[in-house]
Short mmCIF file of C-alpha atoms in Angstrom, two decimals:
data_model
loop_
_atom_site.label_atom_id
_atom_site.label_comp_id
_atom_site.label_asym_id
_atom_site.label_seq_id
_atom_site.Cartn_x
_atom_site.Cartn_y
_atom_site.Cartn_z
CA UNK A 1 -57.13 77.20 -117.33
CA UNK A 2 -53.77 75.58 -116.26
CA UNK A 3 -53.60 73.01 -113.25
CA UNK A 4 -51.28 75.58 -111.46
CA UNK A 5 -53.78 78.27 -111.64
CA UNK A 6 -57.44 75.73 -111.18
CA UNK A 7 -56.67 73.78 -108.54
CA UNK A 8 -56.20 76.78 -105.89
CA UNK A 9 -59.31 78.14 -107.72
CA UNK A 10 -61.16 75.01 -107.26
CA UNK A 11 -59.92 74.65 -103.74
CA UNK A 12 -61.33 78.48 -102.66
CA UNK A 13 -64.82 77.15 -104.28
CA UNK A 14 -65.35 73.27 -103.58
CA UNK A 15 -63.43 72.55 -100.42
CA UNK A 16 -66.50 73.88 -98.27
CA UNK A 17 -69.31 72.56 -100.60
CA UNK A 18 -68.04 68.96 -100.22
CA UNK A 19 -67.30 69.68 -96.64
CA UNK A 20 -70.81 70.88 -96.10
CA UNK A 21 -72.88 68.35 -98.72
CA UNK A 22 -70.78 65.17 -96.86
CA UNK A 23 -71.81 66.69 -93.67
CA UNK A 24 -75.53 67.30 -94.41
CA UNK A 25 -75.50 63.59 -95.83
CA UNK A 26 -73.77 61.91 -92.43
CA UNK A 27 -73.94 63.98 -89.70
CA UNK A 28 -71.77 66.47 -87.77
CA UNK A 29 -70.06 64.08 -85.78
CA UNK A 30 -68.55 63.37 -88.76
CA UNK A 31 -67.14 66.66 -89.43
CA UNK A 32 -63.59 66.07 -89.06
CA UNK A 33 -63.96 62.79 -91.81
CA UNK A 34 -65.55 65.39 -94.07
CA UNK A 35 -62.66 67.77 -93.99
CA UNK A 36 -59.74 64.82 -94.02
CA UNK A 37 -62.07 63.93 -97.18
CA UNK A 38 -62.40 67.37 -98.92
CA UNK A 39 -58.30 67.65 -98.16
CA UNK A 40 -56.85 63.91 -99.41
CA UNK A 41 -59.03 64.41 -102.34
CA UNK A 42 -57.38 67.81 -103.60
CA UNK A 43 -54.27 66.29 -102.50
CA UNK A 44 -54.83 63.41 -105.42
CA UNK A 45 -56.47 65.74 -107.76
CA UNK A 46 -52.82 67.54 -107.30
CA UNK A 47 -50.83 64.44 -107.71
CA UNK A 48 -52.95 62.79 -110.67
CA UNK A 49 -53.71 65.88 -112.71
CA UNK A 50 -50.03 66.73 -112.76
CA UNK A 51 -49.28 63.74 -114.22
CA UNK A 52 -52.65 63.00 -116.12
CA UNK A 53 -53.24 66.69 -116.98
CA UNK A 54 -56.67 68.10 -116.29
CA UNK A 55 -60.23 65.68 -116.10
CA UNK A 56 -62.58 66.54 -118.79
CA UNK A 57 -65.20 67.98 -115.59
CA UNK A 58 -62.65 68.83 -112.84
CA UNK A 59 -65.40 69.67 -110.94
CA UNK A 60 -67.34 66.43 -111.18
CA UNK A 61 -63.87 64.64 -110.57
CA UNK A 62 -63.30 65.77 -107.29
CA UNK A 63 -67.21 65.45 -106.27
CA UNK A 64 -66.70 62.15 -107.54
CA UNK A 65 -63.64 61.15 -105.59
CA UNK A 66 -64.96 62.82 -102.35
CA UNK A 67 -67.68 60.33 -102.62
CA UNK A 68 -65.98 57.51 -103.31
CA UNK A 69 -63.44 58.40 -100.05
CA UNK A 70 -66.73 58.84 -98.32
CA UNK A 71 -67.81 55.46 -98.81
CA UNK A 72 -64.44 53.86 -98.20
CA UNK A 73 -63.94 55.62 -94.84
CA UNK A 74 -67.24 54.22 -93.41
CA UNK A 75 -67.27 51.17 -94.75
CA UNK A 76 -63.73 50.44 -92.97
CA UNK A 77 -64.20 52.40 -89.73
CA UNK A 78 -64.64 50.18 -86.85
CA UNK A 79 -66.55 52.59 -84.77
CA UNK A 80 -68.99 53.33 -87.20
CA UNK A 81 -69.10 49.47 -87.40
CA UNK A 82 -69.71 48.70 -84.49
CA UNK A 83 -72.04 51.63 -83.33
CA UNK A 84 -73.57 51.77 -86.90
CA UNK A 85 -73.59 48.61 -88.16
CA UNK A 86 -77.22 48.41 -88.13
CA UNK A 87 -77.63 51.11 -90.52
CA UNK A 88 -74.75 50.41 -92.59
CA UNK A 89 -76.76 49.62 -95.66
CA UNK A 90 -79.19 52.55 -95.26
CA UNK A 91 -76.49 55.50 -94.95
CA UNK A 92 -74.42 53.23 -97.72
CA UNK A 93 -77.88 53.44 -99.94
CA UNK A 94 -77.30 57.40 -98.67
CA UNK A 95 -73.80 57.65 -99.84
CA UNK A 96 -74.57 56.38 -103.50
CA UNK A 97 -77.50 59.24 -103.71
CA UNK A 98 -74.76 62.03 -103.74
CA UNK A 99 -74.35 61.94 -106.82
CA UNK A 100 -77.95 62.47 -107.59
CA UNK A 101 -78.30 65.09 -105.16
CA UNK A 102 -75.01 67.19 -106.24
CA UNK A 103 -77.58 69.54 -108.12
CA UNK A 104 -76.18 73.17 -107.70
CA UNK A 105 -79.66 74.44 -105.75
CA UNK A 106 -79.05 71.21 -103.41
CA UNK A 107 -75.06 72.19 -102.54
CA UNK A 108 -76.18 75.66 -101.64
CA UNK A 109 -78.76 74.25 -99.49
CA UNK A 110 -76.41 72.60 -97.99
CA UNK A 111 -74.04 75.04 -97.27
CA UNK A 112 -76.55 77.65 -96.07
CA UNK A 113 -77.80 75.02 -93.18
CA UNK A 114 -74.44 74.79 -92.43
CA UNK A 115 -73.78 78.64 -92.09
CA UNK A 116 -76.92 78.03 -89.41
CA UNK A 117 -75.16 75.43 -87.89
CA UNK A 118 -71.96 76.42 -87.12
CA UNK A 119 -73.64 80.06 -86.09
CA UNK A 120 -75.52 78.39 -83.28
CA UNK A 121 -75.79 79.98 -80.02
CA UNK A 122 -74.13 76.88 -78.00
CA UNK A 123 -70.73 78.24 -79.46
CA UNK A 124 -69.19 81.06 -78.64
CA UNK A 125 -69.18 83.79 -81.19
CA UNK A 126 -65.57 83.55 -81.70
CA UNK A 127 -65.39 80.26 -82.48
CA UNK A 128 -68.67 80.97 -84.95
CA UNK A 129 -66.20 82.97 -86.81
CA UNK A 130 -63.15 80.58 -87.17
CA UNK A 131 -65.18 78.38 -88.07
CA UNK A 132 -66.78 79.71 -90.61
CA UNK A 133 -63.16 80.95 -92.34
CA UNK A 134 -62.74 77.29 -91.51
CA UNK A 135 -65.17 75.24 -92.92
CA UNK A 136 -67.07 77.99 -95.29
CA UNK A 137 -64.12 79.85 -96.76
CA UNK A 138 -61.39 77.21 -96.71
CA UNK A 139 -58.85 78.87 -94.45
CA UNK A 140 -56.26 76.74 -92.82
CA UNK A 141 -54.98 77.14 -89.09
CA UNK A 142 -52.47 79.19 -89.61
CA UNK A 143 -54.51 81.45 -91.68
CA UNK A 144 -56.85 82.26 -89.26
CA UNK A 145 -54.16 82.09 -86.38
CA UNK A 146 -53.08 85.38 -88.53
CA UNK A 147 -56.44 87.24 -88.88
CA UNK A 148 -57.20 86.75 -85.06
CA UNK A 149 -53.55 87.41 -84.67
CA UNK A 150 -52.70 84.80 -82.25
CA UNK A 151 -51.01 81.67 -82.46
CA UNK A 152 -51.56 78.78 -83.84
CA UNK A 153 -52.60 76.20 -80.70
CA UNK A 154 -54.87 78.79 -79.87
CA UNK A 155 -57.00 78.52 -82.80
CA UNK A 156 -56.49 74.59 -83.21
CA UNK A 157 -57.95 74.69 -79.60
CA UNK A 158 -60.79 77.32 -80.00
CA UNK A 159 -61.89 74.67 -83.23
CA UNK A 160 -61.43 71.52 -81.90
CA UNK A 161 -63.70 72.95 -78.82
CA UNK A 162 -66.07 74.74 -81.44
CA UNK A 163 -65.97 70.93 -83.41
CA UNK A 164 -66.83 68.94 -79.98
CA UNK A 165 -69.96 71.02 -78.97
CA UNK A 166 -71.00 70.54 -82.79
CA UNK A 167 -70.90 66.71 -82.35
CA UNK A 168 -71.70 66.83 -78.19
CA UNK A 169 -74.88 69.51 -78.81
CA UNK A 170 -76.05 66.91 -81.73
CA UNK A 171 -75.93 69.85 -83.84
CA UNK A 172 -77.78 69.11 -87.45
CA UNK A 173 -77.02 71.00 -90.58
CA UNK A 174 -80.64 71.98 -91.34
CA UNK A 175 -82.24 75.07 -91.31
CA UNK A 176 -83.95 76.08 -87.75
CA UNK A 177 -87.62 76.08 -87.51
CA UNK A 178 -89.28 79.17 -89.25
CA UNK A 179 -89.93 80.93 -86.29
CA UNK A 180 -86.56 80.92 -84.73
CA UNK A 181 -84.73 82.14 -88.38
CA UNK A 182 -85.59 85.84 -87.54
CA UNK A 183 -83.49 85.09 -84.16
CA UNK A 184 -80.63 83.55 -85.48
CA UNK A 185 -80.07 85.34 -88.38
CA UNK A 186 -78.43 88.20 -86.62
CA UNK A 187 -75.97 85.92 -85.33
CA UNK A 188 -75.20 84.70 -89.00
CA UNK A 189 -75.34 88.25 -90.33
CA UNK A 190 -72.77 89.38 -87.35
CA UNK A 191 -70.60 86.77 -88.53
CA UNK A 192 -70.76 87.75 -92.35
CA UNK A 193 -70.46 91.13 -91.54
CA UNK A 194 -66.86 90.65 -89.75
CA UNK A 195 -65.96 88.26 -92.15
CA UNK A 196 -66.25 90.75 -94.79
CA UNK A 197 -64.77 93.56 -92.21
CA UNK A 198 -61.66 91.05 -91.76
CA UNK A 199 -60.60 91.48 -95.61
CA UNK A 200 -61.46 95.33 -95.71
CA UNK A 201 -59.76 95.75 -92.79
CA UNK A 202 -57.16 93.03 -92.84
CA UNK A 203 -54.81 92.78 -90.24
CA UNK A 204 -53.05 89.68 -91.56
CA UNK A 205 -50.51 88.97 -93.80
CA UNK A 206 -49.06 92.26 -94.03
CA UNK A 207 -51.98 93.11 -96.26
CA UNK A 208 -54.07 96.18 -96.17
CA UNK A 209 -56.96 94.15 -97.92
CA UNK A 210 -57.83 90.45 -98.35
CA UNK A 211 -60.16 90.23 -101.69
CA UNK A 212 -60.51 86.89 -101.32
CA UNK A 213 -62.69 87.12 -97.79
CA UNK A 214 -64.36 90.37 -98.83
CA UNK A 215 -66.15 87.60 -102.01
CA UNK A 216 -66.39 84.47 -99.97
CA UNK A 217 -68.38 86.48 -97.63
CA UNK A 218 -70.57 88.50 -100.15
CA UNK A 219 -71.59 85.16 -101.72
CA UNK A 220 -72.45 83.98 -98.28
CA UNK A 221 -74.38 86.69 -98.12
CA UNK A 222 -75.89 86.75 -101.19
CA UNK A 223 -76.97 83.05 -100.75
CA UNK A 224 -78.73 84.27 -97.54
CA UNK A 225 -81.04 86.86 -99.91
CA UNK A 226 -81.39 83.86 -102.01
CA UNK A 227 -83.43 81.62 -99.69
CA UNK A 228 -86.75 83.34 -99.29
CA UNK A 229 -87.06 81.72 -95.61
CA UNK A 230 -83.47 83.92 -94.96
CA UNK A 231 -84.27 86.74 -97.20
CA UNK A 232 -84.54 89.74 -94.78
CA UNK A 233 -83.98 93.33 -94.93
CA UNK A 234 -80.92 93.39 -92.82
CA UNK A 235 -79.59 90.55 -95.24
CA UNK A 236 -80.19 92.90 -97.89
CA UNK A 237 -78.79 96.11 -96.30
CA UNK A 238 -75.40 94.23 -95.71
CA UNK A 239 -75.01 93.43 -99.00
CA UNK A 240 -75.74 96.66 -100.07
CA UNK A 241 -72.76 97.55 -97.57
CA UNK A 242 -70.18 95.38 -99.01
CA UNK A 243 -71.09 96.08 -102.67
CA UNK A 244 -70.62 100.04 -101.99
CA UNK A 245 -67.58 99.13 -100.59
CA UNK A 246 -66.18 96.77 -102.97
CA UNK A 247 -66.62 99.15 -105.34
CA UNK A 248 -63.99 101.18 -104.21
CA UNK A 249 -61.25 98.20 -103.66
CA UNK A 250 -59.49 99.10 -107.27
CA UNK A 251 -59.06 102.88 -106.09
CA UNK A 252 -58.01 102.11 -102.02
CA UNK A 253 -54.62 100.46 -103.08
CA UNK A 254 -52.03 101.94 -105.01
CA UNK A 255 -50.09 99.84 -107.21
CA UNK A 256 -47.42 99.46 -104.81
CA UNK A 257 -50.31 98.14 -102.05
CA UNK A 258 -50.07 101.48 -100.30
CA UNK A 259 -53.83 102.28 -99.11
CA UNK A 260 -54.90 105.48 -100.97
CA UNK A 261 -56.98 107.96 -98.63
CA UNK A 262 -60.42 108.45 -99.90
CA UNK A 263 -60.26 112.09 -100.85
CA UNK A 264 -56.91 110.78 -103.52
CA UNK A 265 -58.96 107.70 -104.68
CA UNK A 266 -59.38 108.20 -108.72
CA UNK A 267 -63.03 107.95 -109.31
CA UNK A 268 -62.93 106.13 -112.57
CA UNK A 269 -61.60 103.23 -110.99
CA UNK A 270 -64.89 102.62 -109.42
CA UNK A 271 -66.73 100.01 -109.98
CA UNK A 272 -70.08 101.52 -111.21
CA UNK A 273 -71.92 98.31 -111.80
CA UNK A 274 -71.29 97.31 -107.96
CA UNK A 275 -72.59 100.59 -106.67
CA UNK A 276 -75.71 100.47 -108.42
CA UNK A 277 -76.22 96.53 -107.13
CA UNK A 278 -75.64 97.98 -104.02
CA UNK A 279 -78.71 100.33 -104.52
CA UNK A 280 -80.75 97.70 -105.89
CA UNK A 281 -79.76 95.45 -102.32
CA UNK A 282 -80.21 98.55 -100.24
CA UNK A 283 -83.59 99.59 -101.80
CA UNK A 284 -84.98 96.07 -101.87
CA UNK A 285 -83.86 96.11 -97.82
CA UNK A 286 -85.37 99.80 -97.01
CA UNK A 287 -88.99 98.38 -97.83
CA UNK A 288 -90.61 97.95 -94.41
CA UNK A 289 -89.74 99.35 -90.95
CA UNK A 290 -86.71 97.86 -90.19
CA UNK A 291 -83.58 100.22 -89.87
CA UNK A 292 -80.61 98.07 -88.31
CA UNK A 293 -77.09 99.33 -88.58
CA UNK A 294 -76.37 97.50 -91.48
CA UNK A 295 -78.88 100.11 -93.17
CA UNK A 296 -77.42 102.99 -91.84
CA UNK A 297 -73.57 101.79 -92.34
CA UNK A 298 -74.99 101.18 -96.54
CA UNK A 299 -76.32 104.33 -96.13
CA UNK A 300 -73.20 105.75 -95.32
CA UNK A 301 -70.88 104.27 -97.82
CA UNK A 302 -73.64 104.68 -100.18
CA UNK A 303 -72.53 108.59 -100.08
CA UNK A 304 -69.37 107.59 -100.48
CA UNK A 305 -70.01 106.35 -103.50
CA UNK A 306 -70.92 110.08 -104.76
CA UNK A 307 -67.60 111.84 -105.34
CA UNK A 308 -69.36 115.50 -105.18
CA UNK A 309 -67.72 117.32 -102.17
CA UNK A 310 -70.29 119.15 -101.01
CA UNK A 311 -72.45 120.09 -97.65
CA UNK A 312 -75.09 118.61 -98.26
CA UNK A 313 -73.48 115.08 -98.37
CA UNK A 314 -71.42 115.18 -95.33
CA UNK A 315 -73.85 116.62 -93.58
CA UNK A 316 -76.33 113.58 -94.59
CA UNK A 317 -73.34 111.75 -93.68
CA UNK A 318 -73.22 112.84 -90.39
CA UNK A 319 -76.71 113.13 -89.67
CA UNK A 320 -76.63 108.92 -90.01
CA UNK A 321 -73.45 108.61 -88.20
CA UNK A 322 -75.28 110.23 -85.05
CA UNK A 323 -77.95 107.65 -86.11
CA UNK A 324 -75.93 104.79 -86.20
CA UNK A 325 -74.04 106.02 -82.79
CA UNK A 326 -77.68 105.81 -81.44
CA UNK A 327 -78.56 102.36 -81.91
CA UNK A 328 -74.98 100.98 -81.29
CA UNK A 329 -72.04 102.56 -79.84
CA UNK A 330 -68.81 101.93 -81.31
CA UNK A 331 -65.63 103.92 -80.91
CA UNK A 332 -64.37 103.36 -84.00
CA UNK A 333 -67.76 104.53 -85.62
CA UNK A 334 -67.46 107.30 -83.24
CA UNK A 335 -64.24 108.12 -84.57
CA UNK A 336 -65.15 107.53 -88.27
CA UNK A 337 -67.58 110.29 -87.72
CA UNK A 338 -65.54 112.95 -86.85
CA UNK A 339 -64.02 112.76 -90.28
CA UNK A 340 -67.53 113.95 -91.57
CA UNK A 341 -67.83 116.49 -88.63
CA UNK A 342 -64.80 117.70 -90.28
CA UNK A 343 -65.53 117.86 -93.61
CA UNK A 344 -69.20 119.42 -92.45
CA UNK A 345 -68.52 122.07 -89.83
CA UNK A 346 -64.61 122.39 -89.90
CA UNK A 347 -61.56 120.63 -88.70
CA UNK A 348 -61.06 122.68 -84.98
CA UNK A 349 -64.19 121.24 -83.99
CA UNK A 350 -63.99 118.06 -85.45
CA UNK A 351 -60.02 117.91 -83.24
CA UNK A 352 -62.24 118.53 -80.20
CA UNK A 353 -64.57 115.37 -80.75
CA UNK A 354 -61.94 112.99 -81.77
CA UNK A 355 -59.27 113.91 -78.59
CA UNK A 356 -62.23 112.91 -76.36
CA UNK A 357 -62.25 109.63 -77.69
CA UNK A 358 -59.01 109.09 -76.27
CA UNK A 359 -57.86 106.24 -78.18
CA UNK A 360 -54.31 106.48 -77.78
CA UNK A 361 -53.75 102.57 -78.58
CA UNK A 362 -55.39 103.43 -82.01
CA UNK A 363 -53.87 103.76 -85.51
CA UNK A 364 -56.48 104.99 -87.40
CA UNK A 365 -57.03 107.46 -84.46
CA UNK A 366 -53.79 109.03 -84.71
CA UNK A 367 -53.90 108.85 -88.54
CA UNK A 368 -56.97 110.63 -88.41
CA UNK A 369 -55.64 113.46 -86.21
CA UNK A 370 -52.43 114.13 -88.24
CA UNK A 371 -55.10 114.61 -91.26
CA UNK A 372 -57.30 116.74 -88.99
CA UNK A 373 -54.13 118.58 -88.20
CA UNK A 374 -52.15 118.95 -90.97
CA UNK A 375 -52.97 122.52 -92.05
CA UNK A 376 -53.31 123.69 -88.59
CA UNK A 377 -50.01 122.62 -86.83
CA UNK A 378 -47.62 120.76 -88.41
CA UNK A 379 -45.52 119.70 -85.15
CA UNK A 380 -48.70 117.96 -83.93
CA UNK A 381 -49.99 116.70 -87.18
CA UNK A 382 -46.31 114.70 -87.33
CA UNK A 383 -46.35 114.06 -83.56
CA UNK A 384 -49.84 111.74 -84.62
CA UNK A 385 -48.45 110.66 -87.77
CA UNK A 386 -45.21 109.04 -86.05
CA UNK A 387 -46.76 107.65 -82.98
CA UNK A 388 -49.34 105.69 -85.92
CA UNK A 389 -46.26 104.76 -87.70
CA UNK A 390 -45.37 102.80 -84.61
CA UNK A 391 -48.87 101.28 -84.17
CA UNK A 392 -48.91 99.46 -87.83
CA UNK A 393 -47.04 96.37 -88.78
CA UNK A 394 -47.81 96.51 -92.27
CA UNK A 395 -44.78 97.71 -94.54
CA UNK A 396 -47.26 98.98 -97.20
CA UNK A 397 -48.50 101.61 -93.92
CA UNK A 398 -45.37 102.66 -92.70
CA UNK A 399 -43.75 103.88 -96.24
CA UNK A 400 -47.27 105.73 -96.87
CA UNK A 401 -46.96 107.53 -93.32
CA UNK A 402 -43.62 108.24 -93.97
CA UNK A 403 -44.65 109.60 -97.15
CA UNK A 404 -47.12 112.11 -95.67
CA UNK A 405 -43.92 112.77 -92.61
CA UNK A 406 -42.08 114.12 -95.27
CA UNK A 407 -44.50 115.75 -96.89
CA UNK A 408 -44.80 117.92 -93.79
CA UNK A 409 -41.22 118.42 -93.21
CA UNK A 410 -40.73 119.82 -96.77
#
């Protein structure tokens, strides 16, 4: 692999390993030293590779450099001199084991703690989240500034804030006690889960779909099912959910990056291989009594995954949609749902339950009501169609509504 083409590679996959295994070794007050680390060292391996070309272990090069920064910063940092002193020759003892301790089971250690850490309940769930895009998945700033679609001070705020109660709280990157996982886990799982939702669903960079977020938080996920201490059903179930649907992420996009409704999407470009992991996750996480909505919401693209139009499925469909509405009320579930309504008892009533929703503000709501009625009246199906058009900034969006505008017109 070229140095053009590794280094971002490398970057997506080691930044937050040698951010988390320099954190586990010296402490979360030392967070911010980790990631200046983990940055100046891809900065040299840019500079000296180009003009070097490529290490014979890339990998090991930049563990090796990390270190070696790691070492250097402490040893000339006059805080950590003067507050630290004592123990300079302990955590320096500390700082020569990385090397020994860079085994691959001892790195995802490392990073799992510190998915427990930074999903502790002393910050506030949206700061969990940018910093986890942060510090687990490598985003920068203005990255995440995008996906939260705000601005840029407001997310170097929300982190810096997130950072302090990390260092304040005395926050350690370890796993909680046994008996508190089954607590906090939710909290992680809530994070993966939106995450992955943020690259299905992406509302940044004039992308209908981020890839790249939809993986980094399936292999968070995966590392989760992993541990046995974090291996739980719902852990399971949710990676059921992504795999069903990342096996559809070849058929959603056209090659132009228009998103391709589900009833257009060409079967054979599923991925067959994920949908059967995902029955493998979701039968290994249907074994005991729990059902949380991660089940349900497998469950759901799980039928997905069968391209058979008939009753029977959308009525099963359904049937766990009222299920799911049960346990935890969303409006846009609610509104997902009347798409199967449709498809199982007809499109009038199926116009009935989506108007009450009333979510005017909506895209996907008006979107959905143009479908619902496009063979029923035209003037209204448009009237929904062009008020969406307005509602998305994506360019991708507005030439595929326009598309179905003019396929109503003609």
């Amino acid at each position: 692999m070229e140095q053009p083409q590794i280094l971002p590679d490398l970057f997506r996959t080691e930044y937050s390993k040698i951010v988390a295994v320099l954190c586990k070794n010296f402490g979360m007050q030392h967070i911010e030293m980790a990631e200046d680390i983990a940055g100046e060292t891809f900065l040299l391996a840019s500079s000296t590779w180009g003009l070097k070309g490529l290490p014979q272990n890339p990998t090991a090069w930049l563990y090796t450099v990390a270190k070696n920064k790691a070492i250097d910063y402490l040893k000339r940092n006059t805080n950590f001199k003067n507050k630290i002193a004592p123990d300079l020759f302990r955590i320096s003892d500390k700082i020569e084991t990385i090397e020994t301790n860079l085994s691959g089971a001892y790195i995802k250690d490392s990073q799992l703690q510190m998915m427990f850490a930074i999903c502790n309940p002393a910050i506030p769930v949206e700061s969990q989240i940018g910093l986890s895009l942060n510090i687990l998945c490598g985003f920068g700033v203005e990255e995440i500034a995008e996906a939260f679609l705000t601005n840029r001070d407001t997310i170097y705020k929300r982190l810096q804030r997130a950072k302090e109660k990390l260092r304040t709280e005395n926050i350690k990157i370890e796993l909680p006690p046994k008996e508190e996982i089954a607590a906090r886990i939710n909290t992680v799982l809530t994070t993966l889960y939106l995450l992955f939702n943020e690259g299905y669903y992406s509302t940044s960079q004039n992308t209908t779909l981020r890839k790249d977020l939809c993986i980094e938080s399936m292999r968070l996920t995966l590392m989760l099912i992993e541990n046995p201490l974090t291996n739980s059903p719902s852990a399971n179930a949710l990676l059921a959910l992504m795999c069903f649907h990342a096996s559809r992420f070849d058929a959603r996009l056209n090659s132009t990056g228009e998103i391709v409704l589900y009833e257009h999407q060409d079967e054979n470009l599923w991925n067959k291989a994920l949908i059967q992991r995902g029955e493998l996750y979701l039968n290994l996480g249907s074994g005991g009594k729990e059902v949380s909505k991660y089940h349900l919401e497998a469950a759901i693209a799980y039928w997905h995954t069968q391209k058979q139009d008939t009753n029977e499925k959308w009525e099963n469909i359904l049937q766990i949609y009222n299920k799911l509405l049960q346990i935890e009320y969303s409006p846009i579930a609610a509104l997902n749902r009347t798409y199967a309504l449709a498809k199982a008892n007809g499109t009038q009533v199926a116009i009935i339950e989506a108007e009450k929703l009333k979510l005017d503000g909506n895209q996907q709501y008006h979107v959905l009501l143009g479908h619902l009625y496009q063979k029923i009246d035209k003037i209204k199906a448009k009237y929904h169609l062009q008020v969406a058009k307005t509602l998305t900034k994506r360019t991708a969006d507005k030439n595929y509504l326009d598309l179905l505008i003019s396929e109503l017109e003609s």
